[in-house]
mmCIF file of C-alpha atoms in Angstrom:
data_model
loop_
_atom_site.group_PDB
_atom_site.id
_atom_site.type_symbol
_atom_site.label_atom_id
_atom_site.label_comp_id
_atom_site.label_asym_id
_atom_site.label_seq_id
_atom_site.Cartn_x
_atom_site.Cartn_y
_atom_site.Cartn_z
ATOM 1 C CA MET A 1 0.000 0.000 0.000
ATOM 2 C CA LEU A 2 1.307 3.442 -0.947
ATOM 3 C CA LYS A 3 1.679 6.106 1.738
ATOM 4 C CA LEU A 4 2.624 9.734 1.050
ATOM 5 C CA THR A 5 3.741 12.121 3.765
ATOM 6 C CA ILE A 6 4.448 15.856 3.400
ATOM 7 C CA THR A 7 7.006 17.993 5.186
ATOM 8 C CA GLU A 8 7.617 21.706 4.686
ATOM 9 C CA ARG A 9 11.021 23.361 4.831
ATOM 10 C CA THR A 10 12.350 26.897 4.407
ATOM 11 C CA PHE A 11 15.802 27.411 2.874
ATOM 12 C CA HIS A 12 17.932 30.516 3.290
ATOM 13 C CA PHE A 13 19.895 32.153 0.481
ATOM 14 C CA LYS A 14 23.567 32.902 1.042
ATOM 15 C CA GLN A 15 22.965 36.208 -0.738
ATOM 16 C CA PRO A 16 19.648 37.831 -1.711
ATOM 17 C CA ALA A 17 18.561 36.533 -5.124
ATOM 18 C CA GLY A 18 17.153 39.284 -7.335
ATOM 19 C CA THR A 19 14.532 38.183 -9.860
ATOM 20 C CA SER A 20 11.823 39.810 -11.950
ATOM 21 C CA ARG A 21 9.379 38.921 -9.161
ATOM 22 C CA GLY A 22 11.358 40.606 -6.399
ATOM 23 C CA VAL A 23 14.276 39.659 -4.187
ATOM 24 C CA TYR A 24 14.303 36.266 -2.471
ATOM 25 C CA THR A 25 16.031 35.753 0.880
ATOM 26 C CA THR A 26 14.223 32.501 1.716
ATOM 27 C CA ARG A 27 12.670 29.688 -0.290
ATOM 28 C CA ARG A 28 9.828 27.355 0.774
ATOM 29 C CA SER A 29 9.545 23.802 -0.469
ATOM 30 C CA TRP A 30 7.260 20.916 0.342
ATOM 31 C CA PHE A 31 8.759 17.422 0.286
ATOM 32 C CA VAL A 32 6.664 14.368 -0.495
ATOM 33 C CA THR A 33 8.006 11.090 0.905
ATOM 34 C CA ALA A 34 6.583 7.966 -0.727
ATOM 35 C CA THR A 35 6.595 4.676 1.178
ATOM 36 C CA ASP A 36 5.374 1.191 0.380
ATOM 37 C CA THR A 37 3.894 0.077 3.708
ATOM 38 C CA ASN A 38 4.877 -3.490 2.914
ATOM 39 C CA HIS A 39 8.513 -2.343 2.783
ATOM 40 C CA PRO A 40 8.643 0.730 5.044
ATOM 41 C CA GLU A 41 12.440 0.797 5.047
ATOM 42 C CA VAL A 42 12.407 1.983 1.402
ATOM 43 C CA THR A 43 11.343 5.550 0.602
ATOM 44 C CA GLY A 44 11.393 8.007 -2.285
ATOM 45 C CA VAL A 45 11.459 11.785 -1.895
ATOM 46 C CA GLY A 46 10.295 14.460 -4.326
ATOM 47 C CA GLU A 47 10.343 18.249 -4.019
ATOM 48 C CA CYS A 48 7.325 20.460 -4.676
ATOM 49 C CA ALA A 49 8.603 24.023 -5.025
ATOM 50 C CA PRO A 50 6.270 26.623 -6.564
ATOM 51 C CA LEU A 51 7.794 30.036 -7.264
ATOM 52 C CA PRO A 52 5.889 32.889 -5.567
ATOM 53 C CA LYS A 53 3.988 35.124 -8.004
ATOM 54 C CA LEU A 54 5.170 33.039 -10.960
ATOM 55 C CA SER A 55 4.045 29.400 -10.788
ATOM 56 C CA CYS A 56 0.536 28.678 -12.025
ATOM 57 C CA ASP A 57 0.045 26.613 -8.854
ATOM 58 C CA ASP A 58 1.338 29.238 -6.417
ATOM 59 C CA LEU A 59 -1.699 28.924 -4.141
ATOM 60 C CA PRO A 60 -2.447 30.412 -0.702
ATOM 61 C CA ASP A 61 -3.643 26.953 0.414
ATOM 62 C CA TYR A 62 -0.852 25.067 -1.375
ATOM 63 C CA ALA A 63 -0.291 22.545 1.433
ATOM 64 C CA VAL A 64 -4.014 21.713 1.594
ATOM 65 C CA VAL A 65 -4.262 21.137 -2.172
ATOM 66 C CA LEU A 66 -1.066 19.075 -2.160
ATOM 67 C CA ARG A 67 -2.476 16.883 0.605
ATOM 68 C CA THR A 68 -5.641 16.385 -1.448
ATOM 69 C CA MET A 69 -3.565 15.329 -4.454
ATOM 70 C CA CYS A 70 -1.534 12.957 -2.308
ATOM 71 C CA ASP A 71 -4.716 11.393 -0.906
ATOM 72 C CA LYS A 72 -5.959 10.753 -4.427
ATOM 73 C CA VAL A 73 -2.691 9.120 -5.455
ATOM 74 C CA GLU A 74 -2.737 6.953 -2.322
ATOM 75 C CA GLN A 75 -6.292 5.804 -3.059
ATOM 76 C CA GLU A 76 -5.576 5.015 -6.713
ATOM 77 C CA GLY A 77 -2.069 3.695 -6.158
ATOM 78 C CA LYS A 78 -0.726 5.657 -9.129
ATOM 79 C CA LEU A 79 -0.479 9.077 -10.766
ATOM 80 C CA ASP A 80 -3.164 10.226 -13.183
ATOM 81 C CA LEU A 81 -0.985 12.262 -15.580
ATOM 82 C CA GLY A 82 -3.971 13.334 -17.664
ATOM 83 C CA GLY A 83 -6.081 14.465 -14.719
ATOM 84 C CA ALA A 84 -6.129 17.426 -12.375
ATOM 85 C CA LEU A 85 -2.449 17.109 -11.492
ATOM 86 C CA ARG A 86 -1.517 18.327 -14.971
ATOM 87 C CA HIS A 87 -2.558 21.816 -13.834
ATOM 88 C CA PHE A 88 -0.380 21.692 -10.696
ATOM 89 C CA PRO A 89 3.094 21.245 -12.217
ATOM 90 C CA SER A 90 5.194 21.691 -9.084
ATOM 91 C CA MET A 91 3.064 19.138 -7.227
ATOM 92 C CA LEU A 92 3.212 16.770 -10.182
ATOM 93 C CA PHE A 93 6.996 17.052 -10.355
ATOM 94 C CA GLY A 94 7.384 16.254 -6.669
ATOM 95 C CA LEU A 95 5.023 13.288 -6.833
ATOM 96 C CA GLU A 96 6.520 11.886 -10.037
ATOM 97 C CA THR A 97 10.053 11.983 -8.707
ATOM 98 C CA ALA A 98 9.087 10.620 -5.275
ATOM 99 C CA LEU A 99 7.409 7.595 -6.858
ATOM 100 C CA ILE A 100 10.283 6.942 -9.252
ATOM 101 C CA ARG A 101 12.787 7.126 -6.389
ATOM 102 C CA LEU A 102 10.619 4.748 -4.376
ATOM 103 C CA ARG A 103 10.732 2.319 -7.281
ATOM 104 C CA THR A 104 14.514 2.600 -7.702
ATOM 105 C CA ALA A 105 15.106 2.716 -3.926
ATOM 106 C CA SER A 106 17.679 5.463 -4.500
ATOM 107 C CA ASP A 107 18.147 9.054 -5.667
ATOM 108 C CA ILE A 108 18.497 7.732 -9.225
ATOM 109 C CA ILE A 109 15.616 8.617 -11.527
ATOM 110 C CA PHE A 110 17.259 7.830 -14.874
ATOM 111 C CA ASP A 111 20.286 5.628 -15.536
ATOM 112 C CA THR A 112 22.567 7.767 -17.700
ATOM 113 C CA PRO A 113 26.316 8.486 -18.008
ATOM 114 C CA PHE A 114 25.557 11.459 -15.727
ATOM 115 C CA THR A 115 24.176 9.399 -12.834
ATOM 116 C CA ARG A 116 26.912 6.795 -13.337
ATOM 117 C CA GLY A 117 29.445 9.553 -12.743
ATOM 118 C CA GLU A 118 30.982 9.138 -16.192
ATOM 119 C CA MET A 119 30.158 12.574 -17.611
ATOM 120 C CA GLY A 120 29.155 16.016 -16.392
ATOM 121 C CA ILE A 121 26.513 18.398 -17.710
ATOM 122 C CA PRO A 122 27.775 21.801 -18.950
ATOM 123 C CA ILE A 123 25.937 24.635 -17.217
ATOM 124 C CA ASN A 124 25.676 28.379 -17.671
ATOM 125 C CA GLY A 125 26.938 30.864 -15.115
ATOM 126 C CA LEU A 126 24.045 33.045 -13.944
ATOM 127 C CA VAL A 127 24.509 36.759 -13.226
ATOM 128 C CA TRP A 128 21.702 37.744 -10.850
ATOM 129 C CA MET A 129 19.922 41.077 -10.995
ATOM 130 C CA GLY A 130 21.445 43.844 -8.904
ATOM 131 C CA ASP A 131 22.958 47.275 -9.262
ATOM 132 C CA TYR A 132 25.666 47.888 -11.857
ATOM 133 C CA GLU A 133 28.645 47.182 -9.588
ATOM 134 C CA GLN A 134 27.081 44.001 -8.196
ATOM 135 C CA MET A 135 26.295 42.658 -11.658
ATOM 136 C CA LEU A 136 29.747 43.571 -12.970
ATOM 137 C CA HIS A 137 31.425 41.750 -10.080
ATOM 138 C CA ARG A 138 29.227 38.672 -10.530
ATOM 139 C CA MET A 139 29.819 38.609 -14.274
ATOM 140 C CA GLU A 140 33.597 38.843 -13.910
ATOM 141 C CA GLU A 141 33.530 36.137 -11.247
ATOM 142 C CA LYS A 142 31.728 33.754 -13.603
ATOM 143 C CA MET A 143 34.215 34.403 -16.394
ATOM 144 C CA GLU A 144 37.179 33.938 -14.057
ATOM 145 C CA ARG A 145 35.749 30.590 -12.906
ATOM 146 C CA GLY A 146 35.897 29.377 -16.482
ATOM 147 C CA PHE A 147 32.252 29.404 -17.516
ATOM 148 C CA ARG A 148 31.919 29.201 -21.285
ATOM 149 C CA CYS A 149 28.247 30.219 -21.198
ATOM 150 C CA VAL A 150 27.101 33.219 -19.163
ATOM 151 C CA LYS A 151 23.489 34.275 -18.666
ATOM 152 C CA ILE A 152 22.795 37.894 -17.699
ATOM 153 C CA LYS A 153 19.429 39.108 -16.478
ATOM 154 C CA ILE A 154 18.599 42.476 -18.007
ATOM 155 C CA GLY A 155 15.757 44.968 -17.679
ATOM 156 C CA ALA A 156 16.346 45.692 -13.998
ATOM 157 C CA ILE A 157 18.700 48.691 -14.234
ATOM 158 C CA ASP A 158 19.373 51.422 -16.787
ATOM 159 C CA PHE A 159 19.623 49.826 -20.226
ATOM 160 C CA GLU A 160 22.762 51.787 -21.132
ATOM 161 C CA LYS A 161 24.530 50.277 -18.131
ATOM 162 C CA GLU A 162 23.315 46.824 -19.146
ATOM 163 C CA LEU A 163 24.738 47.391 -22.621
ATOM 164 C CA ASP A 164 28.033 48.276 -20.979
ATOM 165 C CA LEU A 165 27.992 44.971 -19.049
ATOM 166 C CA VAL A 166 27.360 43.035 -22.239
ATOM 167 C CA SER A 167 30.087 44.922 -24.103
ATOM 168 C CA ARG A 168 32.599 44.121 -21.350
ATOM 169 C CA VAL A 169 32.083 40.410 -21.976
ATOM 170 C CA ARG A 170 32.618 40.824 -25.685
ATOM 171 C CA ASP A 171 35.643 43.075 -25.199
ATOM 172 C CA ARG A 172 37.382 40.175 -23.486
ATOM 173 C CA PHE A 173 35.834 37.093 -25.085
ATOM 174 C CA THR A 174 34.618 36.213 -28.567
ATOM 175 C CA LYS A 175 31.392 34.312 -29.157
ATOM 176 C CA GLU A 176 33.547 31.193 -29.616
ATOM 177 C CA ASP A 177 35.048 31.737 -26.157
ATOM 178 C CA ILE A 178 31.835 32.530 -24.290
ATOM 179 C CA GLN A 179 28.234 31.962 -25.263
ATOM 180 C CA LEU A 180 26.214 34.924 -24.018
ATOM 181 C CA ARG A 181 22.566 34.510 -23.070
ATOM 182 C CA LEU A 182 20.256 37.274 -21.890
ATOM 183 C CA ASP A 183 17.055 37.053 -19.864
ATOM 184 C CA ALA A 184 14.744 40.056 -20.040
ATOM 185 C CA ASN A 185 11.866 38.599 -17.991
ATOM 186 C CA GLY A 186 9.370 40.558 -20.134
ATOM 187 C CA ALA A 187 10.990 43.903 -19.325
ATOM 188 C CA PHE A 188 10.412 45.620 -22.689
ATOM 189 C CA THR A 189 7.284 46.813 -24.466
ATOM 190 C CA PRO A 190 6.377 45.695 -28.002
ATOM 191 C CA GLY A 191 6.980 49.261 -29.141
ATOM 192 C CA GLU A 192 10.564 49.489 -27.892
ATOM 193 C CA VAL A 193 11.772 45.899 -28.091
ATOM 194 C CA MET A 194 13.041 45.890 -31.692
ATOM 195 C CA ASP A 195 15.314 48.857 -31.018
ATOM 196 C CA VAL A 196 16.650 47.065 -27.934
ATOM 197 C CA LEU A 197 17.297 43.896 -29.913
ATOM 198 C CA GLN A 198 19.022 45.772 -32.723
ATOM 199 C CA ARG A 199 21.373 47.462 -30.262
ATOM 200 C CA LEU A 200 22.193 44.157 -28.563
ATOM 201 C CA ALA A 201 22.687 42.215 -31.787
ATOM 202 C CA LYS A 202 26.213 43.494 -32.461
ATOM 203 C CA TYR A 203 27.434 41.660 -29.351
ATOM 204 C CA ASN A 204 26.775 38.203 -30.822
ATOM 205 C CA ILE A 205 24.066 37.172 -28.359
ATOM 206 C CA HIS A 206 23.139 33.477 -28.384
ATOM 207 C CA SER A 207 19.530 34.157 -27.333
ATOM 208 C CA ILE A 208 17.316 36.410 -25.255
ATOM 209 C CA GLU A 209 14.570 35.056 -23.015
ATOM 210 C CA GLN A 210 11.109 36.560 -22.931
ATOM 211 C CA PRO A 211 11.904 40.057 -24.286
ATOM 212 C CA ILE A 212 8.268 41.161 -23.859
ATOM 213 C CA ARG A 213 5.687 40.228 -21.272
ATOM 214 C CA GLN A 214 3.979 36.868 -21.700
ATOM 215 C CA GLY A 215 0.430 36.571 -23.001
ATOM 216 C CA GLN A 216 0.965 38.710 -26.112
ATOM 217 C CA TRP A 217 1.124 35.883 -28.636
ATOM 218 C CA GLY A 218 0.665 38.039 -31.729
ATOM 219 C CA GLU A 219 3.307 40.550 -30.695
ATOM 220 C CA MET A 220 5.700 37.794 -29.602
ATOM 221 C CA ALA A 221 5.274 36.005 -32.934
ATOM 222 C CA ASP A 222 6.199 39.251 -34.691
ATOM 223 C CA VAL A 223 9.285 39.648 -32.492
ATOM 224 C CA CYS A 224 10.386 36.047 -33.162
ATOM 225 C CA ALA A 225 9.995 36.561 -36.905
ATOM 226 C CA LYS A 226 11.930 39.839 -37.063
ATOM 227 C CA SER A 227 14.460 39.724 -34.229
ATOM 228 C CA PRO A 228 18.183 39.720 -35.106
ATOM 229 C CA ILE A 229 18.698 37.672 -31.907
ATOM 230 C CA PRO A 230 17.113 34.213 -31.403
ATOM 231 C CA ILE A 231 14.170 34.367 -28.993
ATOM 232 C CA ALA A 232 13.633 31.897 -26.156
ATOM 233 C CA LEU A 233 10.296 31.529 -24.377
ATOM 234 C CA ASP A 234 10.156 30.918 -20.637
ATOM 235 C CA GLU A 235 7.303 32.586 -18.708
ATOM 236 C CA GLU A 236 5.201 32.261 -21.872
ATOM 237 C CA LEU A 237 4.933 28.516 -21.238
ATOM 238 C CA ILE A 238 3.633 28.786 -17.665
ATOM 239 C CA GLY A 239 0.067 27.577 -17.309
ATOM 240 C CA VAL A 240 0.016 26.046 -20.797
ATOM 241 C CA ASN A 241 -0.489 22.453 -19.704
ATOM 242 C CA ASP A 242 -2.684 20.812 -22.365
ATOM 243 C CA ARG A 243 -1.027 19.242 -25.398
ATOM 244 C CA GLN A 244 -3.236 21.023 -27.947
ATOM 245 C CA GLU A 245 -2.576 24.403 -26.324
ATOM 246 C CA LYS A 246 1.175 23.715 -26.372
ATOM 247 C CA GLU A 247 0.991 22.915 -30.071
ATOM 248 C CA ARG A 248 -1.010 26.078 -30.734
ATOM 249 C CA LEU A 249 1.504 28.244 -28.872
ATOM 250 C CA LEU A 250 4.526 26.786 -30.682
ATOM 251 C CA GLU A 251 2.889 27.007 -34.094
ATOM 252 C CA GLN A 252 1.630 30.561 -33.631
ATOM 253 C CA ILE A 253 4.675 32.142 -31.979
ATOM 254 C CA LYS A 254 7.383 30.018 -33.668
ATOM 255 C CA PRO A 255 10.181 30.745 -31.168
ATOM 256 C CA GLN A 256 13.742 29.693 -31.831
ATOM 257 C CA TYR A 257 14.016 28.131 -28.352
ATOM 258 C CA ILE A 258 11.961 27.217 -25.316
ATOM 259 C CA ILE A 259 13.379 26.984 -21.797
ATOM 260 C CA LEU A 260 11.925 24.413 -19.459
ATOM 261 C CA LYS A 261 11.638 24.347 -15.685
ATOM 262 C CA PRO A 262 9.933 21.090 -14.664
ATOM 263 C CA SER A 263 8.459 22.671 -11.510
ATOM 264 C CA LEU A 264 6.744 25.289 -13.695
ATOM 265 C CA HIS A 265 6.215 23.488 -16.977
ATOM 266 C CA GLY A 266 4.600 20.167 -16.199
ATOM 267 C CA GLY A 267 6.953 17.962 -14.216
ATOM 268 C CA VAL A 268 8.728 15.071 -15.898
ATOM 269 C CA ALA A 269 5.795 14.197 -18.165
ATOM 270 C CA GLY A 270 4.928 17.753 -19.191
ATOM 271 C CA THR A 271 8.528 18.780 -19.782
ATOM 272 C CA THR A 272 9.143 15.694 -21.906
ATOM 273 C CA GLU A 273 6.039 16.563 -23.930
ATOM 274 C CA TRP A 274 7.266 20.149 -24.465
ATOM 275 C CA VAL A 275 10.699 18.934 -25.638
ATOM 276 C CA ASN A 276 9.221 16.457 -28.102
ATOM 277 C CA LEU A 277 6.678 18.930 -29.520
ATOM 278 C CA ALA A 278 9.430 21.514 -29.962
ATOM 279 C CA ARG A 279 11.727 19.033 -31.706
ATOM 280 C CA GLU A 280 8.996 18.123 -34.159
ATOM 281 C CA ARG A 281 8.866 21.791 -35.162
ATOM 282 C CA GLY A 282 12.602 22.421 -35.321
ATOM 283 C CA ILE A 283 12.603 24.436 -32.087
ATOM 284 C CA GLY A 284 15.530 24.051 -29.707
ATOM 285 C CA SER A 285 15.273 23.806 -25.939
ATOM 286 C CA TRP A 286 17.232 23.474 -22.732
ATOM 287 C CA MET A 287 16.383 23.003 -19.086
ATOM 288 C CA THR A 288 16.865 25.098 -15.977
ATOM 289 C CA SER A 289 16.127 24.746 -12.302
ATOM 290 C CA ALA A 290 13.730 27.087 -10.509
ATOM 291 C CA LEU A 291 15.559 27.648 -7.223
ATOM 292 C CA GLU A 292 14.823 24.172 -5.906
ATOM 293 C CA SER A 293 16.963 22.536 -3.238
ATOM 294 C CA ASN A 294 19.402 19.805 -4.256
ATOM 295 C CA VAL A 295 16.543 17.269 -4.108
ATOM 296 C CA GLY A 296 14.751 18.964 -7.000
ATOM 297 C CA LEU A 297 17.967 19.993 -8.743
ATOM 298 C CA SER A 298 19.179 16.390 -8.842
ATOM 299 C CA ALA A 299 15.933 15.294 -10.482
ATOM 300 C CA ILE A 300 16.056 18.115 -13.062
ATOM 301 C CA ALA A 301 19.681 17.376 -13.950
ATOM 302 C CA GLN A 302 18.875 13.704 -14.398
ATOM 303 C CA LEU A 303 15.924 14.555 -16.637
ATOM 304 C CA ALA A 304 18.130 16.860 -18.723
ATOM 305 C CA ALA A 305 20.691 14.078 -19.199
ATOM 306 C CA GLN A 306 17.891 11.698 -20.190
ATOM 307 C CA LEU A 307 16.215 14.025 -22.702
ATOM 308 C CA TYR A 308 19.257 15.744 -24.232
ATOM 309 C CA GLY A 309 21.928 13.072 -23.931
ATOM 310 C CA CYS A 310 25.102 13.313 -21.921
ATOM 311 C CA PRO A 311 26.712 15.641 -22.363
ATOM 312 C CA PRO A 312 23.899 17.719 -23.905
ATOM 313 C CA THR A 313 24.785 19.867 -26.913
ATOM 314 C CA MET A 314 23.877 23.102 -25.086
ATOM 315 C CA PRO A 315 24.676 24.265 -21.539
ATOM 316 C CA GLN A 316 21.814 23.824 -19.097
ATOM 317 C CA GLY A 317 20.732 26.202 -16.309
ATOM 318 C CA LEU A 318 21.555 23.941 -13.383
ATOM 319 C CA GLY A 319 24.056 25.919 -11.334
ATOM 320 C CA THR A 320 21.780 26.670 -8.359
ATOM 321 C CA GLY A 321 22.920 23.979 -5.933
ATOM 322 C CA GLN A 322 25.177 26.317 -3.952
ATOM 323 C CA LEU A 323 22.622 29.081 -3.348
ATOM 324 C CA PHE A 324 21.475 28.076 0.137
ATOM 325 C CA THR A 325 23.219 28.067 3.509
ATOM 326 C CA ASP A 326 21.175 25.033 4.558
ATOM 327 C CA ASN A 327 20.738 22.934 1.402
ATOM 328 C CA ILE A 328 20.048 19.206 1.501
ATOM 329 C CA ASP A 329 23.027 17.004 0.704
ATOM 330 C CA ARG A 330 22.873 15.209 -2.611
ATOM 331 C CA PRO A 331 25.686 13.745 -4.770
ATOM 332 C CA LEU A 332 26.050 16.891 -6.885
ATOM 333 C CA LYS A 333 29.233 18.848 -7.460
ATOM 334 C CA VAL A 334 30.109 21.753 -9.748
ATOM 335 C CA VAL A 335 33.587 21.497 -11.246
ATOM 336 C CA GLY A 336 34.473 24.395 -13.531
ATOM 337 C CA ASP A 337 31.421 24.888 -15.718
ATOM 338 C CA GLN A 338 30.023 21.376 -15.348
ATOM 339 C CA LEU A 339 27.654 19.706 -12.908
ATOM 340 C CA PHE A 340 28.623 16.188 -11.869
ATOM 341 C CA TYR A 341 26.757 13.456 -10.052
ATOM 342 C CA THR A 342 29.339 12.132 -7.635
ATOM 343 C CA LYS A 343 29.382 10.332 -4.316
ATOM 344 C CA GLU A 344 31.722 13.042 -3.055
ATOM 345 C CA GLY A 345 28.589 15.169 -2.628
ATOM 346 C CA THR A 346 28.400 18.949 -2.544
#
């Protein structure tokens, strides 16, 4: 008989994490522990971690709804991937991974060269939002640590200063040396975005995430068609959980890339569906974490290795395991610009 228990935990950031939804100093997660009562010594743990003001299942009564979902899974003895859970992606991700880990009786979700410790996953170095001096310091730190892909969040400070940050990377490194990704978090209006993109284009940008606010499909399609920089969708995918709606979004907007966070975009099943639908249409993708603890990060990294191969052809956004002062130990270690699954731990 399947039994699911829930525990809540608050993690504390080493440094405040600036995002488009404000500055985080703490992070709440709910952990689902799955047990087979016939073998109570074996458990599987999954992390449910909605992002405040961003996740489609960021609910005031999150714990109550999660308990209801767990009760349903206990009664049925399995997950109904086509049912109500599809619309609660962070809960689905936690439940999926808890049940898989129960089945494998380990942290392993997928057997890949990554989980066997044979290969690492290349990751991007993330430059958090902040004032100019903070962002400059963080950017230079990433480059000094040897990251070959750097992601800079823009739209938070004066655009001229952000251009200066971008130009500093290109003054020192060619596009062959460092792949440069930008994340605008919907900071620009449809009326100004093309001028912004034209000014950025001379710096050989790999891609820019969500240059305008989500929900403007017609305007975003126009930007994707005309932009001198490849466009990647992120927030645009949140809340789009049905297969037909996913197909409609991809076919109408026609982005160059989509970026997938399993906690936001449908768990293991929903993320896999997004990747496959994008591939069928010649759209690239990569995966990132959404400020989960190492429990969720381990699952996301394993899914990335499963879906994209190991090593994947593009760096993934999985460098968040060292954000917290009180993270949960998992066999993850960042060496240079790669994430490894190793028994040496963090």
